[in-house]
XYZ file of C-alpha atoms in Angstrom:
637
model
C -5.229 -15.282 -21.748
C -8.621 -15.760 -19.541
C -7.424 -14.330 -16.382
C -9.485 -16.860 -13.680
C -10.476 -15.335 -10.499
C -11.537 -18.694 -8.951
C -14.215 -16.541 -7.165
C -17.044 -19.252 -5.762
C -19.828 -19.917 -6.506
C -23.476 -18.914 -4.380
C -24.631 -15.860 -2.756
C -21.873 -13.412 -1.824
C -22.357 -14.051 2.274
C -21.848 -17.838 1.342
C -18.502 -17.609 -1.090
C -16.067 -17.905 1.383
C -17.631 -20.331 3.820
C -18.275 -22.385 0.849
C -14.867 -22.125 -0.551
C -12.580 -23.350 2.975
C -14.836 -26.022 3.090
C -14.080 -27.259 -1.011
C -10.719 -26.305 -0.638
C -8.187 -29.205 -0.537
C -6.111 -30.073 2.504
C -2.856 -30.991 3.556
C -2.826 -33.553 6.831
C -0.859 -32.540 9.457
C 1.851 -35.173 9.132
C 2.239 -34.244 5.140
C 2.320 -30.433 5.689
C 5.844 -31.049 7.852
C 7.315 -32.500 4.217
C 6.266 -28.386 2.430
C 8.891 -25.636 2.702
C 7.455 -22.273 2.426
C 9.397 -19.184 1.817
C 7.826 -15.803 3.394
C 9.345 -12.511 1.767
C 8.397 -9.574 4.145
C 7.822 -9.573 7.677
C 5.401 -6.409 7.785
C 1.847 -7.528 9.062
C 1.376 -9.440 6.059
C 4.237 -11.468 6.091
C 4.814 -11.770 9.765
C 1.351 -13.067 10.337
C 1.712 -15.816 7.301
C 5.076 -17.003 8.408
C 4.018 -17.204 12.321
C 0.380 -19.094 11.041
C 1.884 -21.132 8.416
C 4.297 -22.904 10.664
C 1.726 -23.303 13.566
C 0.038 -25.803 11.308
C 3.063 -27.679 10.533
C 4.683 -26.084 7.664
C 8.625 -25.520 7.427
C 8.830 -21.704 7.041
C 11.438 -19.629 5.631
C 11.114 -15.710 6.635
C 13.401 -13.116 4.697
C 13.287 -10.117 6.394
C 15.330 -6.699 4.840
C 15.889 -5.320 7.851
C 18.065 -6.063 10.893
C 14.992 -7.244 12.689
C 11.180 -7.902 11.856
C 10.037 -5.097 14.130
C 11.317 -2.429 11.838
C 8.458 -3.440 8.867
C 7.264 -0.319 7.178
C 3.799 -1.476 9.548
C 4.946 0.034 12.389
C 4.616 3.513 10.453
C 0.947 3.393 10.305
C -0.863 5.210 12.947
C -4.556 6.000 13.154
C -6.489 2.635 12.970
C -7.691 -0.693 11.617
C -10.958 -0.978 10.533
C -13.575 -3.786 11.602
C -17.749 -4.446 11.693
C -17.686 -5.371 15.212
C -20.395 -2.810 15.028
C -19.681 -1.685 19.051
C -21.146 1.391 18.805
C -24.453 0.081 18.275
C -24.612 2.963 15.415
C -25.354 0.982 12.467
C -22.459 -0.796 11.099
C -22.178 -4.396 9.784
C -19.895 -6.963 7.636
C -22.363 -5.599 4.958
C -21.786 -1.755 5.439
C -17.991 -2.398 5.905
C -17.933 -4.404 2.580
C -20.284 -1.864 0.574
C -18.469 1.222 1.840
C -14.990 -0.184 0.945
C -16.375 -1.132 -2.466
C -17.552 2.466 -3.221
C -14.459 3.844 -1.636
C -12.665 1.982 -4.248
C -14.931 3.378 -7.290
C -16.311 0.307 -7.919
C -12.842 -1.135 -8.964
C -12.114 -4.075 -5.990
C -13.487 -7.680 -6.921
C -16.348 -7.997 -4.640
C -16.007 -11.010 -3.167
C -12.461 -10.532 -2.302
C -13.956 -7.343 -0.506
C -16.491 -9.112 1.163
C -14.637 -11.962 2.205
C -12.383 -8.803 3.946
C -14.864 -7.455 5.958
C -15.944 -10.569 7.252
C -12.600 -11.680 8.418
C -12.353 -8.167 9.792
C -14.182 -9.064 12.996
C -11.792 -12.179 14.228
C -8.565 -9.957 13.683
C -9.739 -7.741 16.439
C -10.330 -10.961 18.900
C -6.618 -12.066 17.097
C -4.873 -9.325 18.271
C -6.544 -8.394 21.386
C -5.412 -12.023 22.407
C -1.711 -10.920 22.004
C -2.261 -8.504 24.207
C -2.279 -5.339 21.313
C -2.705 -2.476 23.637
C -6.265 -0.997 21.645
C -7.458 2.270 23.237
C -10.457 1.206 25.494
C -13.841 3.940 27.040
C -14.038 4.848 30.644
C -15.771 1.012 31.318
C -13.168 -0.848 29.776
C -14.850 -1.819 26.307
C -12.870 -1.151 22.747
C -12.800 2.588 21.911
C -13.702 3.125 18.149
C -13.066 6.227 15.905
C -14.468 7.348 12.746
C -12.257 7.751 9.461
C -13.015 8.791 5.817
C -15.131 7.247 3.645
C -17.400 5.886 6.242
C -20.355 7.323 8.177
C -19.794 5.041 11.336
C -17.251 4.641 14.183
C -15.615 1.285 13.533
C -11.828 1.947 13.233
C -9.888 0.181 16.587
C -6.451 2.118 16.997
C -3.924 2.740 20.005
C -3.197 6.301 20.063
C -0.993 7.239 16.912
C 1.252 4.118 16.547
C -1.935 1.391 16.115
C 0.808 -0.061 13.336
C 3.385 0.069 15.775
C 1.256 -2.137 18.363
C -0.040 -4.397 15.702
C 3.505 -5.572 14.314
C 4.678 -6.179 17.856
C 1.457 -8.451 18.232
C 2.319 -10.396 14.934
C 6.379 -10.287 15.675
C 5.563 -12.132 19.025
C 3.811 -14.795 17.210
C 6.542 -15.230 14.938
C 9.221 -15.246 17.082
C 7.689 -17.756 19.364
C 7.705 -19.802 15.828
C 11.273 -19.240 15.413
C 12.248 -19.854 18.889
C 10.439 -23.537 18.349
C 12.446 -24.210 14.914
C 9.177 -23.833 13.090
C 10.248 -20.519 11.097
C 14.013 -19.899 10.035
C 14.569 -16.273 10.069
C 16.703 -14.475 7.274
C 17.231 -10.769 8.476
C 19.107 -8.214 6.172
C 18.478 -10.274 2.864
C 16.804 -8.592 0.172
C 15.221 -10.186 -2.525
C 17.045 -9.863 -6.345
C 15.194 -12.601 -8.067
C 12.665 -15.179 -8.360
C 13.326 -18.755 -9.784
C 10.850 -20.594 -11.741
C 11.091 -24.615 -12.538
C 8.928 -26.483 -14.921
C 6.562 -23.493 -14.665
C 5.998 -23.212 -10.551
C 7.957 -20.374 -8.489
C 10.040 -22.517 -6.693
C 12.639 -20.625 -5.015
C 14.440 -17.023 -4.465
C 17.885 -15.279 -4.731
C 18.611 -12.804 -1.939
C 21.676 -10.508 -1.389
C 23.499 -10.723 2.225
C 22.937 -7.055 2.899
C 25.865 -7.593 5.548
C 28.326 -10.119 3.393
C 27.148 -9.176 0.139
C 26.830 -13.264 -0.824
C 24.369 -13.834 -3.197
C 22.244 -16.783 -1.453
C 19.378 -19.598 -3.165
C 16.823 -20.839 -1.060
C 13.997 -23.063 -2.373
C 10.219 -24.263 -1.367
C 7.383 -25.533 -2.537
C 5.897 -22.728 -2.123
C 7.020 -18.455 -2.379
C 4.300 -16.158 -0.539
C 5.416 -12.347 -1.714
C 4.730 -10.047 1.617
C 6.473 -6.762 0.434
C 4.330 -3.930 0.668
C 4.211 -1.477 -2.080
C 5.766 0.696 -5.026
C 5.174 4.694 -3.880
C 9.065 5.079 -3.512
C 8.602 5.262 -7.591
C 7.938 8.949 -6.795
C 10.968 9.409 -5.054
C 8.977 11.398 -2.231
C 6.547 9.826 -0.286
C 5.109 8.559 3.456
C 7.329 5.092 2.429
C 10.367 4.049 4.645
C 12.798 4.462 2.135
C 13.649 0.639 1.955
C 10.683 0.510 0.596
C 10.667 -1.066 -3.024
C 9.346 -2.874 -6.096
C 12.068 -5.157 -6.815
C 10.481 -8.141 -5.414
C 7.239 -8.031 -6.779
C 9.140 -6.188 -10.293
C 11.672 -9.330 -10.858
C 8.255 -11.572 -10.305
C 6.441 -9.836 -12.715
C 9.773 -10.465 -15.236
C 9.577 -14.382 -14.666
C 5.980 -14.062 -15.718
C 3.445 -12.893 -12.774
C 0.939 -10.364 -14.143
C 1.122 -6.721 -12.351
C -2.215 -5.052 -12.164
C -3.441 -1.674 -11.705
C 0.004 -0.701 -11.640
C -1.429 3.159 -12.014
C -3.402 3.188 -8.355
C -1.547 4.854 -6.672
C -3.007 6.764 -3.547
C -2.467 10.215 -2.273
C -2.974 10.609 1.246
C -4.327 14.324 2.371
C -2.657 14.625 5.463
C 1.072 14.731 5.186
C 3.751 17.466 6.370
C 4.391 19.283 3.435
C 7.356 19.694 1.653
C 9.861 21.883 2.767
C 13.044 21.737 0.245
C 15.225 19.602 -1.865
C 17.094 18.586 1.081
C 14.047 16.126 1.561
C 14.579 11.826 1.430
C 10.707 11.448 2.540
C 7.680 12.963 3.818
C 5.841 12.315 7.080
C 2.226 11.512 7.508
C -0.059 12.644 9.609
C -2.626 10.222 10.601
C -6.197 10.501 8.838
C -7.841 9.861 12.361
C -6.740 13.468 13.535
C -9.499 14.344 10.680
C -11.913 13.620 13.345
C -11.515 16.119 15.512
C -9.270 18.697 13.610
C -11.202 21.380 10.846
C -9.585 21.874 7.490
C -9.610 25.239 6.254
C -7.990 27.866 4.051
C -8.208 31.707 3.999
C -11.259 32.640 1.368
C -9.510 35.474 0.152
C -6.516 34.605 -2.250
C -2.764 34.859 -1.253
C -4.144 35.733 2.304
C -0.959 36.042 4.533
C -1.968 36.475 7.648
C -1.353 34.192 10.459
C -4.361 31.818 11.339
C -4.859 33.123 14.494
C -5.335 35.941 13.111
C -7.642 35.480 10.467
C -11.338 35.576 11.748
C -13.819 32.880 11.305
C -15.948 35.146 8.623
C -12.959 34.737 6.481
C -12.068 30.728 6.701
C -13.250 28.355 4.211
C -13.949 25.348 6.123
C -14.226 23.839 1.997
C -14.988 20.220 3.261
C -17.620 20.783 5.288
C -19.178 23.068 2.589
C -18.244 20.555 -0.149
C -19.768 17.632 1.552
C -22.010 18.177 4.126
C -22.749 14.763 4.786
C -19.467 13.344 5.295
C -17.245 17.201 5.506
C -13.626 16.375 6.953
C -14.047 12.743 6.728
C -14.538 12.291 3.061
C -12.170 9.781 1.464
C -8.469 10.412 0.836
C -8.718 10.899 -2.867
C -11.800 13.222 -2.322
C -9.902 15.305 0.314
C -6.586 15.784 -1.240
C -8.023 16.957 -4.508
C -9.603 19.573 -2.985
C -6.428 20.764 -0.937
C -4.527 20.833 -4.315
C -7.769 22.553 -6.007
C -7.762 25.349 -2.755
C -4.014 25.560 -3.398
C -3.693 25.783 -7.403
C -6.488 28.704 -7.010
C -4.560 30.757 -4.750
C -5.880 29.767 -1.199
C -2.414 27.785 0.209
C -0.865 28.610 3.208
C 2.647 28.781 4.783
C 5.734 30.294 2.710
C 5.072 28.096 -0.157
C 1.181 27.921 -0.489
C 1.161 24.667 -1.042
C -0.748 23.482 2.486
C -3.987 23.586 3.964
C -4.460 24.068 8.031
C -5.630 21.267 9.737
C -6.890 23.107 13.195
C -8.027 21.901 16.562
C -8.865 24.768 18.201
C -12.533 23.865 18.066
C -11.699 20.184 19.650
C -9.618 21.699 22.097
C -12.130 24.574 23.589
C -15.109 21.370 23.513
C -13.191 18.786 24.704
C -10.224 20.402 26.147
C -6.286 20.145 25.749
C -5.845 16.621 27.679
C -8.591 15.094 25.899
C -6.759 15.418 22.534
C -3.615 14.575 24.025
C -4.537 11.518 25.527
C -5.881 10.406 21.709
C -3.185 11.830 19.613
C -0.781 12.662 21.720
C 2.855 11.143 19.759
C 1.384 12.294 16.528
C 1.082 16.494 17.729
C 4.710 15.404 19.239
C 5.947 14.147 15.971
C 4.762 16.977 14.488
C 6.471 20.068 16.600
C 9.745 17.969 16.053
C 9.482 18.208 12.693
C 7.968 21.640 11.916
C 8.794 23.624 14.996
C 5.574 24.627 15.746
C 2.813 23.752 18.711
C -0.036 22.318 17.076
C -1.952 22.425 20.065
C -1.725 26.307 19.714
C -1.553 26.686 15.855
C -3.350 24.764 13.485
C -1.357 22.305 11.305
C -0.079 22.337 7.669
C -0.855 19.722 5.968
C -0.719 18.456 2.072
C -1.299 15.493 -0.028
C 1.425 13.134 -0.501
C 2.230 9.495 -1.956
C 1.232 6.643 0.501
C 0.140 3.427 -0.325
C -0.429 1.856 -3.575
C -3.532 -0.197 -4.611
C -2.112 -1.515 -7.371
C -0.054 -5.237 -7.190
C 0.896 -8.185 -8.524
C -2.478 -9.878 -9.494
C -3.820 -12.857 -7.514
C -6.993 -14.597 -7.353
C -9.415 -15.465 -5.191
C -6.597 -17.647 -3.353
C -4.095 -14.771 -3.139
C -2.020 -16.921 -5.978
C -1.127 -15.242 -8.914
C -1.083 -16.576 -12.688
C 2.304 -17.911 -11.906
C 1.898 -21.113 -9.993
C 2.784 -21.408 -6.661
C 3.590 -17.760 -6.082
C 0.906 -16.018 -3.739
C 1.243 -12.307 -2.964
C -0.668 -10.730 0.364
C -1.004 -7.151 1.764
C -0.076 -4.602 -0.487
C 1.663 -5.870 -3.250
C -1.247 -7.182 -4.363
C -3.767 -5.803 -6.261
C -7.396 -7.005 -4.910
C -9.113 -5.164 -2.390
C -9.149 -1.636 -2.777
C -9.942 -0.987 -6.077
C -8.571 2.292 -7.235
C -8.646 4.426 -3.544
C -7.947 2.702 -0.248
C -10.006 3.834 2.536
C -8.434 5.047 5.821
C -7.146 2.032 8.058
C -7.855 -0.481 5.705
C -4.545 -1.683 4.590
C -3.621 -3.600 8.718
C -7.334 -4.764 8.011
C -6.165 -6.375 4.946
C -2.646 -7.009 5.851
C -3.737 -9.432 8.979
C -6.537 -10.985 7.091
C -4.659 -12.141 4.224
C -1.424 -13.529 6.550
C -4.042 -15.261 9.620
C -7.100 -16.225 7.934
C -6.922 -16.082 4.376
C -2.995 -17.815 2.906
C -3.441 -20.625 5.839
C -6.412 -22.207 3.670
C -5.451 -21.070 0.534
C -1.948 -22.606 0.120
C -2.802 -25.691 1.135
C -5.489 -26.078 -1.872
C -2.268 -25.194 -3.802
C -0.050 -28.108 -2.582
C -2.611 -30.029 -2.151
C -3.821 -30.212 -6.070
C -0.387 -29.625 -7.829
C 2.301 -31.524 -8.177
C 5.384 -29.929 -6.738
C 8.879 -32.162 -6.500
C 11.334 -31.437 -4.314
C 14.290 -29.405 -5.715
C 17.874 -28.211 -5.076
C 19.467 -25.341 -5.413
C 22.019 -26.781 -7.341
C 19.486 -26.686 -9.812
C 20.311 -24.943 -13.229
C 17.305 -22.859 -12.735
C 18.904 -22.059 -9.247
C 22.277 -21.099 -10.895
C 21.064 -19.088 -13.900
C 19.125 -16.694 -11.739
C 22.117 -16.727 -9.607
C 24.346 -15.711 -12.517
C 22.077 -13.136 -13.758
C 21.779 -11.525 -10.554
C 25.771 -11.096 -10.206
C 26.019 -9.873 -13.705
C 23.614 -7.170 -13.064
C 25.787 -5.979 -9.609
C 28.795 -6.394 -11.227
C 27.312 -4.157 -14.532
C 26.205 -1.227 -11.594
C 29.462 -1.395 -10.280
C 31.142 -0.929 -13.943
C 29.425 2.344 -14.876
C 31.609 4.917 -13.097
C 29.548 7.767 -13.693
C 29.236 11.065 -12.320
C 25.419 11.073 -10.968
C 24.608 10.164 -7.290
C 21.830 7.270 -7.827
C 19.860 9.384 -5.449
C 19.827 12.420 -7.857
C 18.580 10.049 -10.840
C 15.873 9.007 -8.036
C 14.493 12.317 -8.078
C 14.537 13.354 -11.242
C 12.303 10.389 -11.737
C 9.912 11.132 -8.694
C 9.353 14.577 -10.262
C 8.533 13.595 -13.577
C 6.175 10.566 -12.048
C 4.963 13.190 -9.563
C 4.461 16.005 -12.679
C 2.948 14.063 -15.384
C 1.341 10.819 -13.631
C 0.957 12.142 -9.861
C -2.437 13.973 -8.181
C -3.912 14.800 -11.480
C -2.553 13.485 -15.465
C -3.723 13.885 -18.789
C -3.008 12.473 -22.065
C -0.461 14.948 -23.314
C 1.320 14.638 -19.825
C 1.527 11.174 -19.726
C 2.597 10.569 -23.383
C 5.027 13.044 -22.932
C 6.298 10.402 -19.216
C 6.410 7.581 -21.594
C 9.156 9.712 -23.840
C 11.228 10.998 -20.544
C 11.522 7.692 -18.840
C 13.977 6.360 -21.209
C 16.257 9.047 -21.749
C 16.300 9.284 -17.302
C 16.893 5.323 -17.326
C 19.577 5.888 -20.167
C 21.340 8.722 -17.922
C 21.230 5.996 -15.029
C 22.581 3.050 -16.944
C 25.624 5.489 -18.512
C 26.254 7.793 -15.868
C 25.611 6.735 -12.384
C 28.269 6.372 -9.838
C 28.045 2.985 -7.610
C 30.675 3.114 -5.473
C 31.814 0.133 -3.804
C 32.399 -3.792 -4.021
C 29.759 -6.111 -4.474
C 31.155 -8.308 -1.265
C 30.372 -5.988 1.030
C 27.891 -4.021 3.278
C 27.444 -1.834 0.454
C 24.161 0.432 0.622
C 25.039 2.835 -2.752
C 24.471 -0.462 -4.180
C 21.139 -1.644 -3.114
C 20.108 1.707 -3.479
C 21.197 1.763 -7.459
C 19.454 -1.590 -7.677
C 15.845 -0.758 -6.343
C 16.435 2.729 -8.424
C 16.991 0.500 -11.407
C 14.105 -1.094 -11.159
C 11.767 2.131 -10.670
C 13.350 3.371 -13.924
C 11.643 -0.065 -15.797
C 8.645 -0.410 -13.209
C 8.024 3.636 -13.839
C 7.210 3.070 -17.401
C 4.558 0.774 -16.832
C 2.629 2.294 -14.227
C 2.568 5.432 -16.719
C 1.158 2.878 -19.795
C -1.073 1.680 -17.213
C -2.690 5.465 -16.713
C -2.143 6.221 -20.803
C -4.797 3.344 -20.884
C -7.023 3.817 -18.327
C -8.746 7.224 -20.386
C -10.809 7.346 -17.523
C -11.144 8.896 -13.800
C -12.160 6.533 -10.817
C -10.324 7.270 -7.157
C -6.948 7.626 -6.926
C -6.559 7.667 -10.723
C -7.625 11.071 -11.649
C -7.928 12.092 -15.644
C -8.309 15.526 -16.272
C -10.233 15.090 -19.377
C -12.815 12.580 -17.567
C -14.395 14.708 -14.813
C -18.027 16.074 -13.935
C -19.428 19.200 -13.888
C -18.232 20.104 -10.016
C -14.853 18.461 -10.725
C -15.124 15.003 -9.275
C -13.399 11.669 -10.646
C -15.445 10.802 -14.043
C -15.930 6.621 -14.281
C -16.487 4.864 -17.687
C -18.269 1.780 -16.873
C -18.883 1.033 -19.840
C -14.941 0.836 -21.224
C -13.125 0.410 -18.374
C -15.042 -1.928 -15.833
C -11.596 -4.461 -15.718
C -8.731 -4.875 -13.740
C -5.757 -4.122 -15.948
C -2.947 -7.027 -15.629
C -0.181 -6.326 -17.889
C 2.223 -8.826 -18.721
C 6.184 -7.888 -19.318
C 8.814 -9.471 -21.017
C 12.419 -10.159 -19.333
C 13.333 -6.825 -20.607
C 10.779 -5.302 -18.891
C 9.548 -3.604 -21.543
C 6.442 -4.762 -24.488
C 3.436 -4.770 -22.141
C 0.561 -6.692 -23.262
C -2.729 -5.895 -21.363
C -5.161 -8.607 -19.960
C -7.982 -7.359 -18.740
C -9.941 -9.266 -15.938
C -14.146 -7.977 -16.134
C -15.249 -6.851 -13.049
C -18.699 -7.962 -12.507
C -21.408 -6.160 -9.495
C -23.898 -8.118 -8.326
C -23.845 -6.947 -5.286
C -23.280 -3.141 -5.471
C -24.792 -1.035 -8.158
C -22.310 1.073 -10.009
C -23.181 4.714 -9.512
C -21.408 7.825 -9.526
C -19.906 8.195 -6.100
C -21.056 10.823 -3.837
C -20.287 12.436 -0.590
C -22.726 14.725 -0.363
């Protein structure tokens, strides 16, 4: 299959003012007859639903929590990114697009990425008019901050909880839709299954999380808003709701996933602390702006920081990459905290973390100064740890965070399967393999306000989509199937807690396919994951009735999923015999130890397609083509 990207025509500064104008529309009186349904009400899908019914469109919004406001969004903290250039220190649409391109190692589309960056500039106006509280300078103008990846100050944020702030903006605007009967909201339903009809995604079956009824609800139209897979690995920065069922059951009616392997590591996290462990916490990547990361020089140092002098730190970013230091990209920086850790450098009782210290920020600047910016985060932190960051530097290591990797869309956010569009992150197309630092609101609240609101109306504007029913036999099969698979959970009777099989999967994902793999590791992945999924499917224990508020179950079910989903993303790394930014190969590395591209082999975007078993993946490969940017061996130097 030719995968087609639909990307226009004409230079790349002209693509996208080109393309709304040659898209097909949908007059207002017609776009009242469309039903749209909205999965997700993170920024993604919040923003979609609340635009999409503001022109006219009948909007359904499923939502898994009790309410909108508790998206996984609202647990991103430093920053979104935009060229509004403010600082007068260099930036543009142009630098924001080539930086994001490099941060991905070369492995974004480009003129998705550039169409990002452009868009980036109104989203600030956007939310500003909503009243988003954005940190402001002495005289009242927008505050920027710098993050990794970038050598210029363009990331807008408020405080630590800029996700937090940015939800509330897009929840307002959606609840004023659903207070004027434009958007019908659907809290606690969870998505089991998509339904297709005469080839178009036409519909969805949800579980009641309350009731346990299994509901059908069709459209012309299904826009997939539900953020990403890094729950695979059991432990990660992800709210634990957090899933791949959504986007996994598309990809089983016949949407393509791709770059199922990206999977990014974030540097800054609390480290682990024991088994007892559900999730980790993040800290933001902004407090890499003012904090120093260091480690003792000499090995299995055990001293406590304050008492180690500054002869004997190794401030290893700064002397890595002198031209970026702490603010180097996320895959960049949490290589080298697991390369100062492996070699004997860690710190704390396990010596596996790296301090993260503001004493220097706090003797310039002083104590009130870095309250006043990060404030909740150094709060969050004591809670958790027990210890004042303010006087002791933090410990910090890598950890699972967002995934680049998606359900593959075009140009138009639509994937191979007719009438099913994916935004945010579960889809695959703007990072490439390493998201930089407060990119993902950037590309969350482009996609749902300025992107889907032309896009879909091409769609229904150019194919013919009936009206259907969910008395449907399309409606009822996928109905059937989804009870038979409950009622099979419920049957086992097995003596593992579905949380147990959980981790034993995250560990083997994190061991063999996590920070660093090889080809041994992997292969040896591919052989585990069955027999873990066969322990699941014989001995689990789902306790429980199927009409009822029953979380054991939706647990099991988003578990069983990870178990088929798992295997993939580890076929998708076997593949890829190559290293590029998040996606680290240990045979494919230079001389100093950095990620290792192969232009020449690997220059695609991998979308694999599954069969209803989940299983047989057949790789199409999508070229990636730079006019634009030329590809070169990344440097931070």
């Amino acid at each position: 299959m030719v995968l087609d990207s639909k990307v226009p025509s004409g230079p790349i500064s002209e693509k996208w003012t080109k393309h709304k104008f040659d898209l097909k529309l949908v007059n207002p009186a017609n776009k009242r007859k469309f039903e749209v349904i909205v999965v997700g009400t993170g920024l993604a899908g919040a923003s979609a639903a609340a635009s999409l019914s503001e022109l006219g469109y009948r909007v359904k919004s499923f939502c898994i929590q009790d309410s909108p406001r508790r998206a996984h969004s609202i647990a991103a903290q430093g920053g979104i990114n935009a060229a509004k250039n403010y600082q007068n220190d260099g930036d543009s649409v142009y630098r924001l697009f080539y930086d994001t391109v490099k941060g991905g190692d070369y492995r974004s589309r480009e003129a998705n990425v550039h169409r990002l960056a452009e868009v980036s500039v109104n989203i600030i106006d956007q939310c500003v008019a909503q009243g988003v509280p954005f940190a402001r300078e002495y005289g009242g103008l927008l505050d920027n901050r710098s993050f990794g990846g970038a050598q210029v100050s363009r990331t807008f944020y408020a405080r630590g909880q800029t996700g937090q702030q940015l939800l509330l903006g897009a929840y307002s605007a959606l609840m004023k839709e659903v207070k004027r009967g434009g958007v019908e909201l659907y809290p606690r339903r969870e998505m089991l299954d998509l339904v297709v009809a005469n080839g178009q995604a036409r519909g969805i079956v949800v579980r009641n999380l309350v009731t346990g009824e299994i509901e059908s609800h069709a459209a012309h139209a299904v826009l997939l808003a539900t953020g990403g897979y890094g729950n695979v690995f059991f432990l990660s920065t992800n709210a634990k709701a957090c899933n791949v069922t959504a986007a996994w059951r598309a990809a089983k009616r016949g949407a393509f996933f791709a770059n199922p392997c990206y999977t990014q590591i974030h540097p800054t996290c609390i480290p682990v602390h024991g088994d007892y462990q559900s999730k980790l916490t993040l800290m933001s990547e902004s407090l890499r702006n003012d904090g120093r990361i260091w480690v003792p020089k000499k090995e299995g140092d055990n001293r406590k920081p304050s008492e180690i002098p500054e002869q004997d730190r190794d401030y290893y970013l700064e002397r890595r990459y002198p031209s970026f230091g702490n603010l180097v990209p996320r895959d960049v920086a949490s290589r080298n905290a697991k390369d100062m850790c492996d070699t004997g450098h860690g710190v704390g009782s396990t010596g596996q973390a790296v301090y993260l210290d503001f004493r220097d920020a706090i003797d310039r600047l002083g104590e009130s100064a870095i309250r006043s910016r990060y404030g909740n985060l150094f709060q969050m932190y004591e809670k958790i740890v027990d210890e004042n960051p303010y006087k002791s530097p933090m410990m910090i290591y890598p950890a699972v965070h967002y995934t680049m990797g998606g359900l593959w869309v075009d140009y138009n956010l639509m994937s191979n399967l007719p009438g099913l569009h994916v935004l945010g992150e579960a889809n695959f197309s703007d990072h490439g393999a390493n998201r930089l630092g407060a990119s993902a609101l950037m590309q969350g609240l482009a996609d749902g306000y300025f992107v889907i609101p032309y896009t879909l109306g091409h769609y229904l504007a150019t194919h013919k989509v009936e009206d259907i029913s969910t008395d449907a036999p399309e409606f009822k099969e996928v109905e059937k199937q989804a009870a038979n698979r409950i009622e099979k959970l419920l049957n086992i009777n097995g003596k593992r807690a579905v949380n147990e099989i959980h981790r034993d999967l995250g560990l083997l994902m994190w061991d063999k396919c996590g920070m660093a793999r090889n080809e041994s590791g992997l292969k040896d992945a591919l052989k585990k994951i069955p027999e873990v999924r066969e322990e699941f499917w014989n001995n689990v224990n789902v306790v429980g009735s199927p009409g009822s508020f029953n979380q054991n179950l939706e647990r099991a079910g988003r578990v069983a999923d990870f178990l088929e989903f798992g295997e993939l993303l580890v076929h998708d790394a076997l593949e890829r015999a190559e290293s590029c930014g998040g996606h680290f190969r240990e045979e494919s590395q230079t001389e100093d130890g950095e990620a290792k591209r192969d232009d020449e082999n690997f220059c695609y975007v991998a979308a694999w397609e599954i069969d209803q078993d989940g299983g047989n993946p057949i790789l199409h490969k999508e070229p990636l083509e730079f006019e634009e940017v030329s590809l070169t061996q990344r440097s931070y130097k």
